[in-house]
Coordinates of C-alpha atoms and ligand atoms in Angstrom, one line a residue:
M15 CA -25.2 16.6 -0.9
K16 CA -23.9 15.2 2.4
I17 CA -20.6 13.5 1.8
G18 CA -18.8 11.2 4.3
I19 CA -15.1 10.4 4.0
L20 CA -13.2 7.7 5.7
T21 CA -9.6 6.3 5.5
G22 CA -9.1 2.6 5.9
G23 CA -6.2 0.1 6.3
G24 CA -2.6 1.1 6.7
D25 CA -2.0 4.8 6.3
C26 CA 0.3 6.4 3.7
A27 CA 1.3 9.8 2.5
G28 CA -1.3 11.6 0.4
L29 CA -4.5 10.6 2.4
N30 CA -4.9 14.2 3.8
T31 CA -4.2 15.6 0.3
V32 CA -7.0 13.6 -1.2
I33 CA -9.4 14.6 1.6
R34 CA -8.5 18.3 0.9
A35 CA -9.0 17.9 -2.8
I36 CA -12.4 16.3 -2.4
G37 CA -13.4 19.1 0.0
L38 CA -12.0 21.9 -2.1
Y39 CA -13.8 20.6 -5.2
A40 CA -17.1 19.8 -3.5
Y41 CA -17.4 23.1 -1.7
R42 CA -16.9 25.0 -4.9
N43 CA -18.7 22.8 -7.4
I44 CA -21.4 20.7 -5.7
K45 CA -24.6 22.4 -4.6
N46 CA -25.2 22.5 -0.8
A47 CA -22.2 20.3 -0.2
E48 CA -21.7 19.2 3.4
I49 CA -18.7 17.1 4.3
V50 CA -18.2 14.9 7.4
G51 CA -15.1 12.9 8.4
I52 CA -15.7 9.5 9.8
P53 CA -13.0 8.5 12.3
D54 CA -10.9 5.3 12.3
G55 CA -12.0 3.9 9.0
Y56 CA -15.0 1.5 9.0
S57 CA -14.8 1.4 12.8
G58 CA -16.2 4.9 13.0
L59 CA -19.1 4.0 10.7
I60 CA -19.8 0.9 12.7
R61 CA -19.9 3.2 15.8
G62 CA -21.9 5.8 14.0
E63 CA -19.4 8.7 14.6
S64 CA -18.6 11.6 12.4
R65 CA -17.4 15.2 12.6
P66 CA -17.8 18.1 10.2
L67 CA -15.0 18.9 7.8
K68 CA -15.4 22.6 7.0
E69 CA -13.6 24.3 4.1
G70 CA -11.4 26.2 6.6
D71 CA -10.3 22.9 8.2
I72 CA -9.1 21.2 5.0
D73 CA -6.9 23.7 3.2
A74 CA -3.9 23.1 5.5
L75 CA -4.0 19.4 4.8
L76 CA -2.0 19.6 1.5
G77 CA 1.4 18.3 2.8
Q78 CA 0.4 16.7 6.1
G79 CA 1.4 13.1 6.6
G80 CA -0.8 10.3 8.0
T81 CA -4.6 10.8 8.1
V82 CA -6.4 13.4 10.2
L83 CA -9.3 11.0 10.3
G84 CA -7.4 8.1 11.8
S85 CA -7.4 4.6 10.5
V86 CA -8.1 1.2 12.0
R87 CA -7.9 -2.2 10.3
T88 CA -11.3 -3.8 10.1
P89 CA -11.0 -7.2 8.4
F90 CA -13.4 -7.8 5.6
K91 CA -14.2 -11.4 6.8
M92 CA -15.5 -10.0 10.1
M93 CA -18.0 -7.6 8.5
T94 CA -20.8 -10.2 8.2
V95 CA -20.2 -12.0 11.5
P96 CA -22.8 -11.1 14.2
E97 CA -21.3 -9.3 17.2
E98 CA -22.3 -9.7 20.9
D99 CA -25.5 -7.6 20.4
G100 CA -26.5 -10.0 17.5
Q101 CA -26.0 -7.4 14.8
T102 CA -23.2 -7.6 12.2
R103 CA -20.8 -4.8 11.5
L104 CA -22.3 -4.5 8.0
E105 CA -25.8 -4.0 9.4
K106 CA -24.5 -1.4 11.8
M107 CA -22.7 0.5 9.0
L108 CA -25.8 0.4 6.8
S109 CA -28.0 1.7 9.6
N110 CA -25.5 4.5 10.5
Y111 CA -25.1 5.5 6.8
K112 CA -28.8 6.2 6.9
K113 CA -28.9 7.8 10.3
M114 CA -26.1 10.2 9.3
G115 CA -28.1 11.1 6.3
L116 CA -25.2 10.5 3.9
D117 CA -25.8 10.9 0.2
C118 CA -22.4 9.3 -0.6
L119 CA -19.3 7.9 1.1
F120 CA -15.7 8.2 0.0
T121 CA -13.6 5.3 1.1
L122 CA -9.8 6.0 0.8
G123 CA -8.1 2.7 1.1
G124 CA -6.4 -0.4 -0.3
A125 CA -7.6 -3.8 -1.5
G126 CA -9.3 -4.7 1.8
T127 CA -11.1 -1.3 2.1
H128 CA -12.3 -1.8 -1.5
R129 CA -13.8 -5.2 -0.7
T130 CA -15.9 -3.7 2.1
A131 CA -16.8 -0.8 -0.1
A132 CA -18.2 -3.2 -2.7
L133 CA -20.2 -4.9 0.0
L134 CA -21.7 -1.6 1.1
C135 CA -22.5 -0.8 -2.5
A136 CA -24.2 -4.2 -3.0
E137 CA -26.5 -3.2 0.0
G138 CA -27.5 0.1 -1.6
C139 CA -24.9 2.6 -0.2
R140 CA -23.5 5.1 -2.7
V141 CA -19.8 4.6 -2.4
I142 CA -16.7 5.9 -4.3
G143 CA -13.3 4.4 -3.6
L144 CA -9.9 6.0 -3.9
P145 CA -6.8 3.8 -4.4
K146 CA -4.4 4.2 -1.5
T147 CA -1.3 2.2 -0.5
I148 CA 2.4 2.2 -0.4
D149 CA 2.2 -1.4 -1.8
N150 CA 0.8 -0.3 -5.2
D151 CA -1.0 -3.6 -5.4
I152 CA -4.5 -2.4 -6.2
Y153 CA -5.9 -4.1 -9.3
G154 CA -7.1 -1.8 -12.1
T155 CA -4.9 1.2 -11.4
D156 CA -1.4 1.8 -12.7
V157 CA -0.4 3.5 -9.5
T158 CA -1.8 4.2 -6.1
F159 CA -1.3 7.4 -4.1
G160 CA 1.4 7.0 -1.4
F161 CA 3.5 4.6 -3.4
H162 CA 5.9 7.2 -5.0
T163 CA 6.5 8.9 -1.7
A164 CA 7.4 5.5 -0.1
V165 CA 9.7 4.7 -3.1
D166 CA 11.5 8.1 -2.5
V167 CA 11.9 7.4 1.2
A168 CA 13.0 3.8 0.7
A169 CA 15.4 4.7 -2.1
D170 CA 16.9 7.5 0.0
A171 CA 17.3 5.1 3.0
I172 CA 18.9 2.4 0.9
G173 CA 21.3 5.1 -0.5
R174 CA 22.3 6.0 3.1
V175 CA 22.8 2.3 3.9
R176 CA 25.1 2.1 1.0
T177 CA 27.5 4.7 2.3
T178 CA 27.9 3.0 5.7
A179 CA 28.1 -0.4 4.0
D180 CA 30.9 1.0 1.8
S181 CA 32.8 2.3 4.9
H182 CA 32.8 -1.1 6.5
G183 CA 32.9 -3.3 3.5
R184 CA 29.7 -5.0 4.5
T185 CA 26.8 -6.7 2.9
I186 CA 23.7 -5.1 4.2
L187 CA 20.2 -6.5 3.6
V188 CA 17.5 -3.9 3.7
E189 CA 13.9 -5.1 4.3
V190 CA 11.3 -3.1 2.4
M191 CA 7.5 -3.2 3.0
G192 CA 4.9 -4.1 0.4
N193 CA 3.0 -7.1 1.8
K194 CA 2.7 -9.7 -0.9
A195 CA 3.8 -7.3 -3.7
G196 CA 7.3 -6.4 -4.8
W197 CA 6.6 -3.0 -6.4
L198 CA 8.1 -0.9 -3.6
T199 CA 11.3 -3.0 -3.4
L200 CA 11.7 -3.2 -7.1
H201 CA 11.4 0.5 -7.7
A202 CA 13.4 1.6 -4.6
G203 CA 16.1 -1.1 -5.3
I204 CA 16.6 0.1 -8.9
A205 CA 16.5 3.8 -7.8
A206 CA 19.2 3.2 -5.1
G207 CA 21.4 0.9 -7.2
A208 CA 20.9 -2.3 -5.1
D209 CA 23.0 -5.3 -6.2
V210 CA 20.3 -7.8 -5.4
I211 CA 16.5 -7.3 -5.3
L212 CA 14.3 -10.1 -3.9
L213 CA 10.6 -10.0 -4.6
P214 CA 7.6 -12.1 -3.4
E215 CA 6.7 -12.7 -7.1
I216 CA 10.1 -14.3 -7.9
P217 CA 11.0 -17.0 -5.4
F218 CA 14.8 -16.8 -5.0
N219 CA 17.5 -19.3 -5.0
I220 CA 19.9 -18.8 -2.1
E221 CA 23.0 -20.1 -4.0
K222 CA 22.4 -17.6 -6.7
V223 CA 22.0 -14.7 -4.2
C224 CA 25.3 -15.8 -2.5
A225 CA 27.0 -16.0 -5.9
A226 CA 25.8 -12.4 -6.7
V227 CA 27.2 -11.1 -3.4
Q228 CA 30.6 -12.7 -4.2
A229 CA 30.5 -11.3 -7.7
A230 CA 29.9 -7.8 -6.4
Y231 CA 33.1 -8.0 -4.3
A232 CA 35.0 -9.7 -7.1
K233 CA 34.1 -6.7 -9.4
G234 CA 35.8 -4.4 -6.9
K235 CA 32.8 -3.1 -5.0
R236 CA 33.4 -2.4 -1.4
S237 CA 29.9 -3.4 -0.3
C238 CA 26.9 -5.2 -1.4
I239 CA 23.2 -4.1 -0.9
V240 CA 20.4 -6.7 -1.0
A241 CA 16.9 -5.1 -1.1
V242 CA 14.5 -7.7 0.3
A243 CA 10.8 -7.4 0.1
E244 CA 9.1 -8.3 3.4
G245 CA 7.2 -11.0 1.5
A246 CA 10.2 -12.4 -0.4
V247 CA 10.3 -16.2 -0.4
V248 CA 13.1 -18.8 -0.9
D249 CA 12.3 -21.1 -3.8
A250 CA 11.8 -24.1 -1.5
E251 CA 9.2 -22.1 0.5
A252 CA 7.2 -21.1 -2.6
P253 CA 4.6 -23.8 -2.4
Y254 CA 3.6 -22.7 1.1
K255 CA 1.0 -20.1 2.0
K256 CA 2.1 -17.0 4.0
K257 CA 0.9 -18.5 7.4
E258 CA 2.4 -21.9 6.7
R259 CA 5.7 -20.3 5.7
A260 CA 5.8 -18.3 9.0
F261 CA 5.1 -21.5 10.9
V262 CA 7.9 -23.4 9.1
R263 CA 10.3 -20.5 9.7
V264 CA 9.6 -20.5 13.4
E265 CA 10.0 -24.3 13.6
R266 CA 13.4 -23.9 12.0
G267 CA 14.4 -21.2 14.4
E268 CA 14.4 -18.5 11.7
T269 CA 12.9 -15.1 12.4
T270 CA 12.4 -13.2 9.1
V271 CA 13.5 -14.0 5.6
T272 CA 16.0 -11.0 5.9
N273 CA 17.7 -12.2 9.1
H274 CA 17.9 -15.8 7.8
L275 CA 19.4 -14.7 4.5
A276 CA 21.9 -12.4 6.3
E277 CA 23.1 -15.4 8.3
V278 CA 23.3 -17.7 5.2
I279 CA 25.2 -15.1 3.1
G280 CA 27.6 -14.5 5.9
E281 CA 28.3 -18.2 6.4
S282 CA 28.6 -19.1 2.8
T283 CA 30.5 -16.0 1.4
G284 CA 32.5 -14.9 4.5
A285 CA 31.1 -11.4 4.0
E286 CA 30.3 -9.4 7.1
T287 CA 26.5 -9.1 7.0
R288 CA 23.9 -6.9 8.6
G289 CA 20.2 -6.6 8.2
T290 CA 18.0 -3.6 8.7
V291 CA 14.2 -3.1 8.4
L292 CA 13.0 0.2 7.0
G293 CA 9.5 -0.3 8.5
Y294 CA 7.0 2.5 9.1
I295 CA 9.2 5.4 7.9
Q296 CA 8.0 4.3 4.4
R297 CA 4.4 5.2 5.4
G298 CA 5.0 8.3 7.4
G299 CA 5.7 11.9 6.6
S300 CA 4.8 14.4 4.0
P301 CA 3.7 13.3 0.5
S302 CA 6.2 14.0 -2.3
A303 CA 5.3 16.6 -5.0
Y304 CA 4.3 13.7 -7.3
D305 CA 1.9 12.3 -4.7
R306 CA 0.5 15.7 -3.9
V307 CA -0.4 16.2 -7.6
L308 CA -1.7 12.6 -8.0
S309 CA -3.8 12.8 -4.8
T310 CA -5.2 16.2 -5.8
R311 CA -6.2 14.8 -9.2
L312 CA -7.8 11.6 -7.7
G313 CA -9.6 13.6 -5.0
R314 CA -11.0 16.1 -7.5
Y315 CA -12.0 13.4 -9.9
A316 CA -13.8 11.3 -7.2
A317 CA -15.8 14.4 -6.2
L318 CA -16.6 15.0 -9.8
L319 CA -18.0 11.4 -10.1
A320 CA -20.2 12.1 -7.0
K321 CA -21.5 15.3 -8.7
E322 CA -22.3 13.3 -11.8
G323 CA -24.1 10.7 -9.7
R324 CA -21.7 7.9 -10.6
F325 CA -21.4 5.6 -7.6
G326 CA -20.2 2.0 -6.9
V327 CA -16.8 2.9 -8.5
T328 CA -13.3 3.6 -7.6
A329 CA -11.0 6.2 -9.1
A330 CA -8.0 4.8 -10.9
V331 CA -5.0 5.8 -13.0
N332 CA -4.7 4.5 -16.5
G333 CA -1.6 5.8 -18.3
S334 CA -1.7 9.6 -18.0
E335 CA -5.5 9.6 -17.5
I336 CA -7.6 9.5 -14.3
T337 CA -10.5 7.1 -14.8
F338 CA -12.7 4.8 -12.8
N339 CA -13.5 1.1 -12.3
A340 CA -16.6 -0.6 -11.1
L341 CA -16.0 -1.7 -7.5
P342 CA -17.2 -5.3 -8.0
D343 CA -14.7 -5.6 -10.9
I344 CA -11.7 -4.9 -8.9
A345 CA -12.6 -5.7 -5.2
G346 CA -10.6 -8.7 -3.9
K347 CA -8.1 -8.7 -6.7
Y348 CA -4.4 -7.7 -6.5
K349 CA -1.9 -6.3 -9.0
L350 CA 1.5 -8.0 -8.6
V351 CA 4.8 -7.6 -10.3
D352 CA 5.0 -9.6 -13.5
P353 CA 8.2 -11.6 -13.4
D354 CA 8.4 -11.2 -17.2
S355 CA 7.8 -7.4 -17.3
E356 CA 10.0 -4.8 -18.9
L357 CA 11.0 -3.4 -15.4
V358 CA 12.1 -6.8 -14.2
H359 CA 14.1 -7.4 -17.4
T360 CA 15.6 -3.9 -17.1
A361 CA 16.9 -4.7 -13.6
E362 CA 18.3 -8.1 -14.6
E363 CA 19.9 -6.8 -17.9
I364 CA 21.9 -4.1 -16.1
G365 CA 23.3 -6.7 -13.7
I366 CA 21.0 -6.7 -10.7
C367 CA 20.4 -10.2 -9.4
L368 CA 16.8 -11.1 -8.8
G369 CA 17.7 -14.5 -7.3
R370 CA 16.7 -16.6 -10.2
Ligands
F6P430 O1 -0.4 -2.2 3.3 C1 0.6 -1.3 3.8 C2 1.6 -2.0 4.7 O2 2.5 -1.1 5.1 C3 2.3 -3.2 4.1 O3 3.4 -2.9 3.3 C4 2.7 -3.9 5.4 O4 2.8 -5.3 5.2 C5 1.5 -3.7 6.3 O5 0.9 -2.5 5.8 C6 1.8 -3.5 7.8 O6 0.7 -3.4 8.5 P1 0.4 -2.8 9.9 O7 0.4 -1.3 9.9 O8 -0.8 -3.4 10.3 O9 1.6 -3.3 10.7

């Protein structure tokens, strides 16, 4: 069986661990297994490039950050648009899949990667997806690989910010990644003891956030930490879409939600405020032990699905089990934080302000 592997979308910790697990399982348990890595996500398949991934190449990948295959974002909506040569990217991928002689393709990626995977499946390719992202926003799986490592990194960073905030008596706003989902901010914020956590799913009221900052100092705290999801929205902005919101912010001379909020909190409470963006450190580096185990389980399971001839699916976590979903059932859907969930209530009931 000739197996192709590609990694799509933004990278995260655990991608190499999954590649390793697929390879280790396949070379031991699938007859005549031959594995090739396709570089730069779907771009490599569009170009028709691949390189062999031998057993000896993959064993060292266990704890290596990033992706040895490289990743390039290739937007789903561009897949069916004809390029200069008249052919669509989808047509090129289908033809290269055949030319490479692939029997199946593993696509390690997030929601966007899964959408294209579903498209390839609909056209007859045998595809198995694996749920990757620090955002943890893939529909149909309790958790994605890469998420817990990012939580560890973000929680550690917020804890470090707390000590400097304490020294100077400051209010520091820490911007956390996660796109339109608040999972990373919610988990890291709780783990690091943030005073305020602002999520895209719960539009926040600025007065309530300012009151929470004042309350923290009134209680005798020396500092206040506000964990802000990059997609957090002020309640007045909630009706707007992401692009419209960005436009309105620019019109008003605001840069990001974090910077704007830092200014408003400073003006209205008198606190000395600072903002800091955690950024790509949340995606980089070695996977945590949790993610190494999860990635290994997912990789082995996906390879088992291939051995059993089950394609058009994506591996998923359901409670303590590894399972699968049909790609068309989950492609294009997102899993967001439920504002009425137990975790959100837990945060609020121990005194963390969620801005509502
Ligand atoms: O999807 C992962 C993610 O890190 C998001 O949290 C973030 O919004 C986005 O990718 C950043 O994308 P890029 O790598 O294209 O800057």
